[in-house]
Coordinates of C-alpha atoms in Angstrom, one line a residue:
M1 CA 202.9 -171.6 39.9
A2 CA 201.4 -171.2 36.4
Q3 CA 198.6 -173.7 37.4
K4 CA 197.9 -171.7 40.6
I5 CA 197.5 -168.5 38.6
K6 CA 195.2 -170.3 36.2
D7 CA 193.1 -171.6 39.0
H8 CA 192.9 -168.2 40.6
I9 CA 191.7 -166.5 37.4
Q10 CA 189.2 -169.2 36.6
K11 CA 187.6 -168.9 40.1
S12 CA 187.7 -165.1 40.1
K13 CA 184.7 -162.8 39.3
W14 CA 186.4 -161.8 36.0
N15 CA 185.6 -165.3 34.6
R16 CA 182.0 -165.6 35.7
P17 CA 179.2 -165.8 33.1
T18 CA 178.0 -162.3 34.1
S19 CA 181.5 -160.8 33.5
P20 CA 181.8 -158.6 30.4
N21 CA 185.3 -159.9 29.9
T22 CA 186.5 -162.8 27.9
I23 CA 189.7 -164.3 29.3
H24 CA 192.1 -166.5 27.4
I25 CA 195.0 -167.9 29.5
I26 CA 198.1 -168.9 27.5
S27 CA 201.0 -170.7 29.2
S28 CA 203.9 -172.8 28.0
E29 CA 207.0 -174.4 29.6
S30 CA 209.0 -172.8 26.8
Y31 CA 208.3 -169.3 28.0
R32 CA 211.4 -167.7 29.5
S33 CA 210.8 -164.1 28.9
L34 CA 208.3 -161.5 27.6
G35 CA 209.9 -161.8 24.2
D36 CA 209.1 -165.6 24.1
V37 CA 205.5 -164.8 24.9
L38 CA 205.0 -162.1 22.3
R39 CA 206.8 -164.2 19.6
D40 CA 204.3 -167.0 20.3
V41 CA 201.4 -164.6 20.2
D42 CA 202.6 -163.4 16.8
A43 CA 203.1 -166.9 15.5
K44 CA 199.5 -167.8 16.5
S45 CA 198.1 -164.5 15.2
L46 CA 196.3 -163.8 18.5
V47 CA 196.6 -160.0 18.2
R48 CA 195.3 -158.1 15.2
S49 CA 194.6 -154.7 16.7
D50 CA 196.0 -152.4 19.3
F51 CA 196.6 -154.0 22.7
I52 CA 197.7 -153.1 26.2
L53 CA 200.9 -154.7 27.6
I54 CA 200.9 -154.7 31.4
Y55 CA 202.9 -156.7 34.0
G56 CA 201.0 -158.8 36.5
D57 CA 202.6 -157.0 39.5
V58 CA 201.3 -153.5 38.4
V59 CA 198.8 -151.8 40.7
S60 CA 197.1 -148.8 39.1
N61 CA 193.9 -146.8 38.8
I62 CA 195.0 -145.0 35.6
N63 CA 192.3 -144.5 33.0
V64 CA 194.0 -145.3 29.8
T65 CA 191.2 -144.0 27.5
K66 CA 192.9 -140.7 26.8
A67 CA 196.2 -142.3 26.1
L68 CA 194.6 -144.9 23.8
E69 CA 192.8 -142.2 21.8
E70 CA 196.1 -140.3 21.4
H71 CA 197.8 -143.5 20.3
K72 CA 195.2 -144.2 17.6
A73 CA 195.2 -140.6 16.4
R74 CA 198.9 -140.7 15.9
R75 CA 198.8 -144.0 14.0
K76 CA 196.1 -142.7 11.7
L77 CA 197.9 -139.4 11.1
E78 CA 201.4 -140.9 10.4
K79 CA 200.4 -144.2 8.8
N80 CA 201.3 -146.5 11.7
V81 CA 204.6 -144.9 12.4
S82 CA 204.0 -144.9 16.2
V83 CA 204.2 -148.5 17.5
M84 CA 204.0 -147.9 21.2
T85 CA 202.7 -145.4 23.8
M86 CA 204.4 -145.8 27.2
I87 CA 202.5 -144.5 30.3
F88 CA 204.4 -142.6 32.9
K89 CA 203.4 -141.0 36.2
Q90 CA 204.8 -137.8 37.6
A91 CA 206.9 -138.8 40.7
P92 CA 209.9 -136.8 41.8
P93 CA 213.3 -138.5 42.7
G94 CA 213.0 -140.1 46.1
H95 CA 209.3 -140.9 45.8
R96 CA 208.4 -144.0 47.8
T97 CA 207.2 -145.9 44.7
R98 CA 210.3 -145.2 42.6
C99 CA 212.3 -148.4 42.6
Q100 CA 216.0 -148.1 42.1
E101 CA 216.1 -150.7 39.3
D102 CA 213.4 -148.8 37.4
D103 CA 214.7 -145.3 37.9
V104 CA 214.9 -143.8 34.4
I105 CA 215.8 -140.5 32.7
T106 CA 214.1 -139.6 29.4
A107 CA 214.4 -137.2 26.6
V108 CA 211.1 -136.3 24.9
N109 CA 209.8 -134.0 22.2
S110 CA 207.6 -131.7 24.2
K111 CA 205.3 -130.9 21.3
T112 CA 204.6 -134.4 20.0
G113 CA 205.3 -136.5 23.1
R114 CA 207.7 -138.6 21.0
L115 CA 210.3 -140.5 23.2
L116 CA 213.8 -139.7 22.0
H117 CA 216.0 -141.3 24.7
Y118 CA 215.3 -143.8 27.5
Q119 CA 218.0 -144.7 30.0
K120 CA 218.1 -146.5 33.3
A121 CA 219.5 -144.1 35.9
S122 CA 220.2 -146.5 38.7
R123 CA 223.5 -145.7 40.4
L124 CA 224.7 -143.5 37.5
K125 CA 226.5 -140.3 38.3
K126 CA 226.7 -139.1 34.7
F127 CA 224.3 -139.1 31.9
R128 CA 225.2 -139.1 28.2
F129 CA 222.8 -138.3 25.4
P130 CA 223.4 -139.1 21.7
M131 CA 223.8 -135.9 19.7
H132 CA 221.0 -136.8 17.2
V133 CA 218.5 -136.2 20.0
F134 CA 219.3 -132.5 19.8
N135 CA 219.5 -132.3 16.0
G136 CA 217.0 -132.5 13.2
S137 CA 213.3 -131.6 13.7
N138 CA 213.3 -131.9 17.5
D139 CA 212.9 -128.2 18.2
E140 CA 211.6 -128.5 21.8
I141 CA 213.2 -131.2 23.9
E142 CA 212.6 -132.0 27.6
I143 CA 215.0 -133.9 29.7
R144 CA 212.9 -135.5 32.5
H145 CA 214.0 -137.3 35.7
D146 CA 210.6 -136.8 37.4
L147 CA 208.8 -139.7 35.8
L148 CA 207.9 -143.2 37.1
D149 CA 207.5 -145.9 34.5
C150 CA 204.2 -147.5 35.2
H151 CA 205.0 -150.5 32.9
I152 CA 201.7 -150.0 31.1
S153 CA 202.2 -149.8 27.3
I154 CA 199.7 -149.4 24.5
C155 CA 201.0 -151.4 21.6
S156 CA 200.2 -151.7 17.9
P157 CA 200.1 -155.2 16.3
Q158 CA 203.6 -154.5 14.9
V159 CA 205.1 -154.8 18.4
A160 CA 204.7 -158.6 18.4
E161 CA 206.0 -158.8 14.8
L162 CA 209.1 -156.8 15.8
F163 CA 209.8 -159.2 18.7
T164 CA 209.6 -162.0 16.1
D165 CA 212.0 -160.2 13.8
N166 CA 214.5 -159.5 16.6
F167 CA 215.3 -162.6 18.8
D168 CA 217.5 -160.5 21.0
Y169 CA 214.5 -158.7 22.3
Q170 CA 213.7 -160.4 25.6
T171 CA 212.2 -157.6 27.7
R172 CA 210.2 -154.5 27.0
D173 CA 213.3 -152.4 27.7
D174 CA 215.2 -154.3 25.0
F175 CA 212.4 -153.4 22.6
V176 CA 212.5 -149.7 23.6
R177 CA 216.2 -149.5 23.2
G178 CA 216.1 -151.3 19.9
I179 CA 213.4 -149.0 18.4
L180 CA 215.2 -145.8 19.6
V181 CA 218.6 -146.9 18.2
N182 CA 217.2 -148.1 14.9
E183 CA 214.4 -145.5 14.5
E184 CA 215.8 -144.0 11.4
I185 CA 216.1 -147.4 9.7
L186 CA 212.8 -149.0 10.8
G187 CA 210.8 -145.7 10.7
N188 CA 209.1 -146.7 14.0
Q189 CA 208.6 -144.3 16.9
I190 CA 207.6 -144.6 20.6
H191 CA 205.5 -141.9 22.3
M192 CA 204.7 -141.3 26.0
H193 CA 201.7 -140.3 28.0
V194 CA 202.1 -138.7 31.5
A195 CA 199.5 -139.2 34.1
T196 CA 199.4 -136.6 36.9
D197 CA 196.6 -137.2 39.3
E198 CA 196.3 -141.0 38.9
Y199 CA 198.3 -143.9 40.5
G200 CA 200.5 -146.5 38.9
A201 CA 203.4 -148.5 40.3
R202 CA 205.0 -151.9 39.9
V203 CA 205.8 -154.2 42.8
T204 CA 209.3 -155.5 42.0
N205 CA 210.8 -155.9 45.5
L206 CA 209.8 -155.8 49.2
L207 CA 210.4 -152.0 49.4
T208 CA 207.8 -151.3 46.6
Y209 CA 205.6 -154.0 48.1
E210 CA 205.6 -152.0 51.4
A211 CA 205.0 -148.7 49.6
V212 CA 202.1 -149.9 47.5
C213 CA 200.4 -151.6 50.4
S214 CA 200.7 -148.4 52.4
D215 CA 199.2 -146.4 49.5
V216 CA 196.3 -148.8 49.2
V217 CA 195.5 -148.5 52.9
R218 CA 195.8 -144.7 52.7
R219 CA 193.3 -144.7 49.9
W220 CA 195.7 -143.2 47.3
V221 CA 194.6 -146.0 44.8
Y222 CA 190.9 -145.4 45.1
P223 CA 188.7 -147.3 44.1
L224 CA 191.2 -150.0 45.0
T225 CA 190.7 -149.9 48.7
P226 CA 190.5 -152.7 51.3
E227 CA 186.7 -152.3 52.0
M228 CA 185.8 -152.4 48.3
N229 CA 186.8 -156.1 48.3
F230 CA 187.9 -155.8 44.7
P231 CA 188.8 -159.5 44.2
D232 CA 185.2 -160.3 45.5
D233 CA 186.7 -162.7 48.0
D234 CA 184.2 -164.2 50.5
K235 CA 186.7 -163.6 53.3
G236 CA 187.6 -160.2 52.1
F237 CA 184.8 -158.2 53.6
C238 CA 185.9 -155.5 56.1
V239 CA 184.6 -152.2 57.6
H240 CA 186.4 -148.9 57.1
L241 CA 186.8 -146.9 60.4
R242 CA 188.5 -143.7 61.4
H243 CA 192.2 -143.2 60.8
N244 CA 192.1 -145.7 58.0
V245 CA 191.5 -148.7 60.2
Y246 CA 189.9 -151.7 58.4
R247 CA 188.4 -154.5 60.5
G248 CA 187.2 -157.8 59.0
S249 CA 184.3 -159.9 60.4
E250 CA 184.8 -162.0 63.5
V251 CA 187.8 -160.0 64.7
S252 CA 188.5 -160.0 68.4
L253 CA 190.4 -157.1 70.0
G254 CA 191.8 -157.5 73.5
Q255 CA 191.4 -154.9 76.3
G256 CA 193.9 -152.0 76.1
S257 CA 195.0 -152.7 72.6
V258 CA 195.4 -149.7 70.3
L259 CA 194.9 -149.6 66.5
E260 CA 196.6 -146.3 65.8
E261 CA 196.3 -145.7 62.1
N262 CA 196.5 -147.3 58.7
V263 CA 195.8 -150.8 60.0
V264 CA 194.1 -153.7 58.2
I265 CA 192.9 -156.8 60.2
G266 CA 191.6 -159.8 58.3
R267 CA 188.7 -162.0 59.0
G268 CA 188.8 -164.3 62.2
T269 CA 192.0 -162.7 63.6
I270 CA 192.4 -162.5 67.4
I271 CA 194.4 -159.8 69.0
G272 CA 195.5 -160.0 72.7
K273 CA 195.6 -157.4 75.4
N274 CA 197.7 -154.2 75.5
C275 CA 198.9 -154.5 71.9
F276 CA 200.1 -151.4 69.9
I277 CA 199.5 -151.7 66.1
S278 CA 200.3 -149.0 63.6
N279 CA 200.8 -149.0 59.8
T280 CA 200.3 -152.7 59.6
T281 CA 198.4 -155.3 57.6
I282 CA 197.3 -158.6 59.2
G283 CA 195.7 -161.4 57.2
H284 CA 193.0 -163.9 58.0
N285 CA 192.8 -166.2 61.1
C286 CA 195.9 -164.9 62.8
V287 CA 196.5 -165.0 66.6
I288 CA 198.4 -162.1 68.1
G289 CA 199.5 -162.5 71.8
D290 CA 199.5 -159.9 74.6
N291 CA 201.8 -156.9 74.8
V292 CA 202.8 -157.1 71.1
K293 CA 204.1 -154.1 69.1
L294 CA 203.6 -154.1 65.4
D295 CA 204.9 -151.2 63.3
Q296 CA 204.9 -151.3 59.5
A297 CA 204.6 -155.1 59.6
H298 CA 203.0 -157.2 56.9
I299 CA 201.6 -160.4 58.4
W300 CA 199.9 -162.8 56.1
N301 CA 197.3 -165.6 56.9
D302 CA 197.3 -168.2 59.7
V303 CA 200.2 -166.6 61.6
T304 CA 200.7 -167.1 65.4
V305 CA 202.5 -164.4 67.3
G306 CA 203.4 -165.0 70.9
F307 CA 203.4 -162.4 73.8
E308 CA 206.0 -159.7 74.2
V309 CA 206.9 -159.8 70.5
E310 CA 208.1 -156.7 68.5
I311 CA 208.0 -156.6 64.7
C312 CA 209.2 -153.6 62.8
R313 CA 209.0 -153.1 59.1
S314 CA 209.2 -156.8 58.3
V315 CA 207.2 -159.4 56.3
V316 CA 205.8 -162.6 57.9
C317 CA 204.4 -165.1 55.4
S318 CA 201.6 -167.5 56.0
N319 CA 201.6 -170.4 58.5
V320 CA 204.5 -168.9 60.5
G321 CA 205.0 -169.2 64.3
V322 CA 206.7 -166.4 66.2
K323 CA 207.4 -167.5 69.7
P324 CA 207.3 -165.2 72.8
G325 CA 210.0 -162.6 73.3
V326 CA 211.0 -162.4 69.7
K327 CA 212.1 -159.1 68.1
L328 CA 212.2 -158.7 64.3
N329 CA 214.4 -155.7 63.4
P330 CA 213.7 -153.8 60.1
H331 CA 213.7 -155.7 56.8
C332 CA 213.4 -159.2 58.2
V333 CA 211.5 -161.8 56.2
L334 CA 210.0 -165.0 57.7
A335 CA 209.1 -167.3 54.7
F336 CA 206.3 -169.9 54.8
N337 CA 206.0 -172.4 57.7
V338 CA 209.1 -171.3 59.7
I339 CA 209.1 -170.9 63.4
V340 CA 211.5 -168.6 65.3
G341 CA 212.1 -168.1 69.0
P342 CA 211.6 -167.9 71.8
N343 CA 213.6 -164.9 73.2
L344 CA 215.4 -164.1 70.0
S345 CA 216.4 -160.9 68.2
L346 CA 216.8 -161.3 64.5
P347 CA 219.4 -158.9 63.0
E348 CA 218.2 -156.4 60.4
G349 CA 217.8 -157.9 56.9
S350 CA 217.5 -161.5 58.1
V351 CA 215.6 -164.0 56.0
V352 CA 214.5 -167.3 57.5
S353 CA 213.3 -170.0 55.1
M354 CA 212.6 -173.8 55.1
H355 CA 215.2 -174.2 52.3
L356 CA 218.6 -175.5 53.2
P357 CA 221.1 -172.7 52.7
D358 CA 223.3 -174.7 50.4
E359 CA 220.5 -176.0 48.2
E360 CA 220.9 -175.1 44.5
E361 CA 217.2 -174.7 43.7
D362 CA 215.4 -172.4 41.2
D363 CA 212.4 -172.2 43.6
D364 CA 211.4 -168.8 44.8
E365 CA 212.3 -168.2 48.4
F366 CA 208.7 -167.2 49.0
S367 CA 207.2 -170.3 47.4
D368 CA 204.7 -172.1 49.6
D369 CA 206.5 -174.8 51.4
A370 CA 203.2 -176.3 52.6
D371 CA 203.4 -178.6 49.5
V372 CA 206.8 -179.9 50.5
N373 CA 206.6 -183.3 52.3
H374 CA 210.3 -183.8 53.0
E375 CA 210.8 -181.3 55.8
P376 CA 211.8 -184.0 58.3
L377 CA 214.3 -185.3 55.9
K378 CA 215.9 -181.9 55.6
A379 CA 216.1 -181.6 59.4
K380 CA 218.0 -184.9 59.5
V381 CA 220.3 -183.8 56.8
K382 CA 221.1 -180.5 58.5
G383 CA 219.7 -179.5 61.9
Y384 CA 218.3 -176.1 62.7
N385 CA 220.7 -173.8 64.4
P386 CA 219.3 -172.6 67.7
A387 CA 221.6 -169.6 67.7
E388 CA 220.0 -168.4 64.4
V389 CA 216.3 -169.4 64.8
G390 CA 215.9 -170.0 68.5
S391 CA 215.7 -173.1 70.7
E392 CA 212.3 -174.0 69.3
G393 CA 213.0 -172.6 65.9
V394 CA 212.3 -174.4 62.6
G395 CA 214.1 -173.0 59.5
Y396 CA 217.4 -171.7 58.1
I397 CA 218.9 -168.3 57.6
W398 CA 218.7 -167.8 53.9
K399 CA 221.5 -166.3 51.9
G400 CA 221.4 -165.5 48.2
R401 CA 224.2 -166.6 45.9
A402 CA 225.6 -163.0 46.0
M403 CA 225.9 -163.3 49.8
Q404 CA 228.4 -166.1 49.9
E405 CA 231.5 -165.4 51.9
D406 CA 233.7 -165.0 48.8
E407 CA 231.3 -162.5 47.2
E408 CA 230.0 -160.7 50.2
D409 CA 232.1 -157.6 49.5
D410 CA 230.5 -157.2 46.1
I411 CA 226.8 -157.2 47.1
T412 CA 225.0 -154.0 46.1
H413 CA 221.3 -154.8 46.6
D414 CA 219.2 -157.0 48.8
M415 CA 215.7 -158.2 48.2
W416 CA 214.3 -155.0 49.6
G417 CA 215.8 -153.1 46.7
L418 CA 218.2 -151.2 49.1
S419 CA 221.8 -150.3 48.3
L420 CA 224.0 -152.0 50.9
K421 CA 227.3 -151.0 49.6
P422 CA 227.4 -148.1 47.2
Q423 CA 230.3 -148.0 44.7
S424 CA 232.1 -145.1 43.3
R425 CA 231.5 -146.3 39.8
S426 CA 229.6 -149.5 39.0
E427 CA 230.1 -151.8 36.1
S428 CA 226.6 -150.9 35.0
E429 CA 227.5 -147.2 34.9
S430 CA 230.7 -147.9 33.0
E431 CA 228.8 -150.1 30.4
M432 CA 225.9 -147.6 30.0
S433 CA 228.3 -144.6 29.7
L434 CA 230.3 -146.5 27.1
C435 CA 227.1 -147.4 25.2
S436 CA 225.9 -143.8 25.3
Q437 CA 229.3 -142.6 24.1
E438 CA 229.3 -145.0 21.2
E439 CA 225.8 -143.7 20.2
E440 CA 227.1 -140.2 20.5
N441 CA 230.1 -141.0 18.3
R442 CA 227.8 -142.6 15.7
S443 CA 225.7 -139.5 15.7
I444 CA 228.5 -137.1 14.5
S445 CA 227.9 -135.9 11.0
P446 CA 229.9 -137.9 8.5
Q447 CA 232.8 -136.4 6.7
L448 CA 232.7 -135.8 3.0
D449 CA 234.9 -138.7 2.1
D450 CA 232.8 -141.1 4.2
A451 CA 229.7 -140.0 2.3
K452 CA 231.5 -140.5 -1.0
V453 CA 232.7 -143.9 0.0
F454 CA 229.1 -144.8 1.1
Q455 CA 227.7 -143.6 -2.3
N456 CA 230.2 -145.7 -4.2
E457 CA 229.4 -148.8 -2.0
V458 CA 225.7 -148.3 -2.6
L459 CA 226.3 -148.0 -6.3
G460 CA 228.3 -151.3 -6.3
T461 CA 225.6 -153.0 -4.2
L462 CA 222.8 -151.9 -6.6
Q463 CA 224.8 -152.9 -9.7
R464 CA 225.4 -156.3 -8.2
G465 CA 221.7 -156.5 -7.2
L466 CA 220.8 -155.8 -10.8
E467 CA 223.2 -158.4 -12.2
E468 CA 222.4 -161.2 -9.7
N469 CA 218.7 -160.3 -9.3
I470 CA 219.0 -159.8 -5.5
S471 CA 215.8 -159.2 -3.6
C472 CA 214.9 -155.7 -2.2
D473 CA 215.0 -157.1 1.4
H474 CA 218.6 -158.2 1.0
L475 CA 219.6 -154.9 -0.6
V476 CA 218.1 -153.1 2.4
L477 CA 220.1 -155.2 4.8
E478 CA 223.3 -154.4 2.9
I479 CA 222.5 -150.6 2.7
N480 CA 221.8 -150.6 6.4
S481 CA 225.1 -152.2 7.2
L482 CA 226.8 -149.6 5.1
K483 CA 224.9 -146.9 7.0
Y484 CA 226.4 -148.0 10.3
A485 CA 229.8 -148.8 8.8
Y486 CA 230.3 -145.2 7.5
N487 CA 228.2 -143.4 10.1
I488 CA 225.6 -142.0 7.7
S489 CA 222.5 -140.2 8.8
M490 CA 219.1 -141.3 7.4
K491 CA 218.8 -138.0 5.4
D492 CA 222.1 -138.9 3.6
V493 CA 221.0 -142.5 3.1
I494 CA 217.9 -141.3 1.3
Q495 CA 219.6 -138.6 -0.8
L496 CA 222.7 -140.6 -1.7
T497 CA 220.7 -143.7 -2.7
T498 CA 218.3 -141.6 -4.8
K499 CA 221.2 -139.9 -6.5
V500 CA 222.9 -143.2 -7.3
V501 CA 219.7 -144.5 -8.9
L502 CA 219.1 -141.3 -10.9
E503 CA 222.7 -141.5 -12.3
M504 CA 222.7 -145.2 -13.2
P505 CA 221.1 -144.8 -16.6
L506 CA 223.8 -142.2 -17.5
Q507 CA 226.5 -144.7 -16.5
Q508 CA 224.9 -147.5 -18.4
H509 CA 224.2 -145.6 -21.7
G510 CA 226.6 -142.7 -21.5
P511 CA 226.0 -139.0 -21.0
D512 CA 224.6 -138.5 -24.5
I513 CA 221.5 -140.6 -23.7
S514 CA 218.2 -139.2 -25.0
S515 CA 215.5 -138.0 -22.6
T516 CA 213.1 -140.8 -23.7
Q517 CA 215.8 -143.5 -23.3
Y518 CA 216.8 -142.1 -19.9
G519 CA 213.2 -142.1 -18.7
N520 CA 212.5 -145.6 -19.8
S521 CA 215.7 -146.9 -18.2
L522 CA 215.1 -145.1 -14.9
I523 CA 211.5 -146.1 -14.6
S524 CA 212.5 -149.7 -15.0
L525 CA 214.9 -149.3 -12.1
L526 CA 212.4 -147.5 -9.9
K527 CA 209.8 -150.2 -10.4
K528 CA 212.4 -152.9 -9.5
W529 CA 213.7 -151.1 -6.4
S530 CA 210.5 -149.4 -5.2
Q531 CA 210.5 -151.4 -1.9
V532 CA 214.0 -150.2 -1.2
F533 CA 212.8 -146.6 -1.4
K534 CA 209.6 -147.3 0.6
N535 CA 211.8 -148.8 3.4
Y536 CA 213.5 -145.4 3.9
I537 CA 210.9 -142.8 2.7
K538 CA 208.2 -142.9 5.3
R539 CA 208.0 -139.5 7.0
G540 CA 207.1 -136.1 5.5
I541 CA 210.7 -134.9 5.8
D542 CA 211.9 -138.1 3.9
H543 CA 209.7 -137.2 1.0
Q544 CA 211.1 -133.7 0.8
N545 CA 214.7 -135.0 1.0
C546 CA 214.0 -137.3 -1.9
L547 CA 212.4 -134.6 -4.0
A548 CA 215.3 -132.2 -3.2
V549 CA 217.8 -134.7 -4.9
V550 CA 215.4 -135.2 -7.9
E551 CA 215.3 -131.4 -8.3
E552 CA 219.1 -131.0 -8.0
F553 CA 219.8 -133.8 -10.5
F554 CA 217.4 -132.4 -13.2
T555 CA 218.6 -128.8 -12.8
E556 CA 222.0 -130.1 -13.6
H557 CA 220.8 -132.1 -16.7
E558 CA 218.4 -129.7 -18.5
A559 CA 218.3 -132.0 -21.6
L560 CA 216.5 -134.6 -19.5
W561 CA 213.7 -132.3 -18.3
P562 CA 211.0 -134.0 -20.6
S563 CA 211.5 -137.2 -18.6
L564 CA 211.0 -135.6 -15.2
V565 CA 207.2 -135.8 -15.4
K566 CA 207.4 -139.6 -16.1
V567 CA 209.7 -140.0 -13.1
L568 CA 207.4 -138.0 -10.7
M569 CA 204.4 -139.9 -12.0
T570 CA 206.1 -143.3 -11.5
L571 CA 207.2 -142.4 -8.0
Y572 CA 203.6 -141.3 -7.2
Q573 CA 202.0 -144.4 -8.7
L574 CA 204.4 -146.7 -6.8
E575 CA 203.4 -144.9 -3.6
V576 CA 207.0 -143.9 -3.0
L577 CA 206.1 -140.2 -3.0
A578 CA 202.8 -138.9 -1.5
E579 CA 200.6 -136.4 -3.3
E580 CA 200.9 -133.9 -0.5
A581 CA 204.7 -134.0 -0.6
V582 CA 204.8 -133.4 -4.4
L583 CA 202.4 -130.4 -4.1
H584 CA 204.4 -129.0 -1.2
W585 CA 207.6 -129.3 -3.2
F586 CA 206.1 -127.6 -6.2
S587 CA 204.8 -124.7 -4.1
Q588 CA 208.1 -123.7 -2.6
T589 CA 209.0 -120.1 -3.1
T590 CA 212.7 -119.8 -2.2
L591 CA 214.2 -121.1 -5.4
T592 CA 217.1 -120.6 -7.8
D593 CA 216.4 -119.4 -11.4
K594 CA 216.8 -122.9 -12.8
A595 CA 214.5 -124.4 -10.2
K596 CA 211.8 -121.9 -11.1
R597 CA 212.2 -122.7 -14.8
L598 CA 212.0 -126.4 -14.0
R599 CA 208.7 -126.0 -12.3
K600 CA 207.4 -124.0 -15.3
H601 CA 208.2 -126.9 -17.6
Q602 CA 205.1 -127.8 -19.6
G603 CA 205.1 -131.5 -18.5
V604 CA 205.6 -130.6 -14.8
Q605 CA 202.7 -128.1 -15.0
R606 CA 200.4 -130.7 -16.5
F607 CA 201.3 -133.2 -13.8
I608 CA 200.7 -130.8 -11.0
K609 CA 197.4 -129.7 -12.5
W610 CA 196.3 -133.3 -12.7
L611 CA 197.3 -133.9 -9.1
K612 CA 195.3 -131.0 -7.9
E613 CA 192.2 -132.0 -9.9
A614 CA 192.5 -135.5 -8.5
E615 CA 192.7 -134.1 -5.0
E616 CA 189.6 -131.9 -5.5
E617 CA 187.6 -134.9 -6.9
S618 CA 188.6 -137.0 -3.9
S619 CA 187.6 -134.2 -1.5
G620 CA 184.2 -133.8 -3.3
K621 CA 183.5 -137.6 -3.0
E622 CA 184.2 -137.5 0.8
D623 CA 181.8 -134.5 1.2

């Protein structure tokens, strides 16, 4: 299949010398998931700037320019915090293009468009949201169940790197869940862009295939319409007539036949007398007999349909023969090269294939059997059942593994994406509810003793790191594990870790340490562990939380005030604290008497004056 895709792309108009596009096709037998592909992309350094991640079965006319501009502006403003912008389309529950497997419910910050929660909603009767979604700086939150995930994502280069760092990320949904759960630790965010008047849908089963085909014929996906011949196929030319009827060249229509509405007829197709065709697509070089009724049928290329045949809401693949008097009830599928009939009525949901029903193959049931040369051998091994496919039939009734007799009671979906047996509470619902409940429990604010134990554990970790010269990366991993073990919020991680480092010189040299000795000792620790602080202090609120602890510590140790300016200068030079954050902290007005005196200290005043002058000089150079 990979080679067929390569051949198609290389022969397409997108790969011509006149095309503005440059196409690189990457394939490997080792690829088993999206995660494998992105990890290989990262290993080969193929992506160095923002890129668009889109699935091959997406049909869309969405202009992503606005979403791309928003994505770049956020990354420039927040120093690459936003790693992905997901594109959604407004589509209410029950919309024809909303697939059950992709039905989602989201929580989003309505001001910033930041995605806070993303959960599959298929067959769930209850929804649980972690409490941290409603806490913190999320002052305006929207819970939305009216969105269709278009599976179009604008990604930063860090996305491929994050897939490399997390081998359990196999799909895009794994990535989204991982980022949202670990957002506080990683400092990464996901945003969303909602399209209102444009079209975007993914074809994941035959139900969405039918819906998207219908929308294309009805011109909802303009300019992707049949007469535009978008693939630039020599056989794809057709004429658009009234009531959305599209006729290709060399089409023959018999006397008395009616093409009601929303019908596509491919090149070289012959239609007999007194046929009634509505909401149907017919491919190239097909032969349709007399008195045939086609309603919501999808007939591919080189198909022969006998007289007095009725096909309703079914798919007929290429090179199929439908003998006279056959009736296909809704949701039937005839795979490549099969023959059914004559005088046969296939039950609803029947699938006829050239594959033996007991074959254990990985081949797709829709794979082209024209390349298979051992059909006669199959027939000898197991003959065709006339009761199933007709006296002249060629093929077998196909059953998926979930449809075996011992598992028939447990089937919930067929290939059309329809629920065949709803359950009061599915395993998926139980698992997701449990997962949401665990997230909710983790989000409850820690008790005082947990915070104290966490602080002591961090102190022990940093002391051991100092003695054994442990790298900052390993220290971060240990602190992260402590965070989850004691249910500590990111705010507490920053403040308690900062407090531990500020107190370490006092524990090493005693409470009577001089201001100069304290400053030298602390600055040495800050330089050694600057990467630990940078891992957690990324957002504006993180800077303020860190400065709040610094202020609290020094207001309690007035003898150490002369060393404060050295501490602030070091944190600024190490790029742990930003210039804007320090100036914002200094300009606060609601203060205690000691905090006011601290800001009036001569050293602090000189440092703030120096910062402001440096800011003015920088602004002057830009002008």
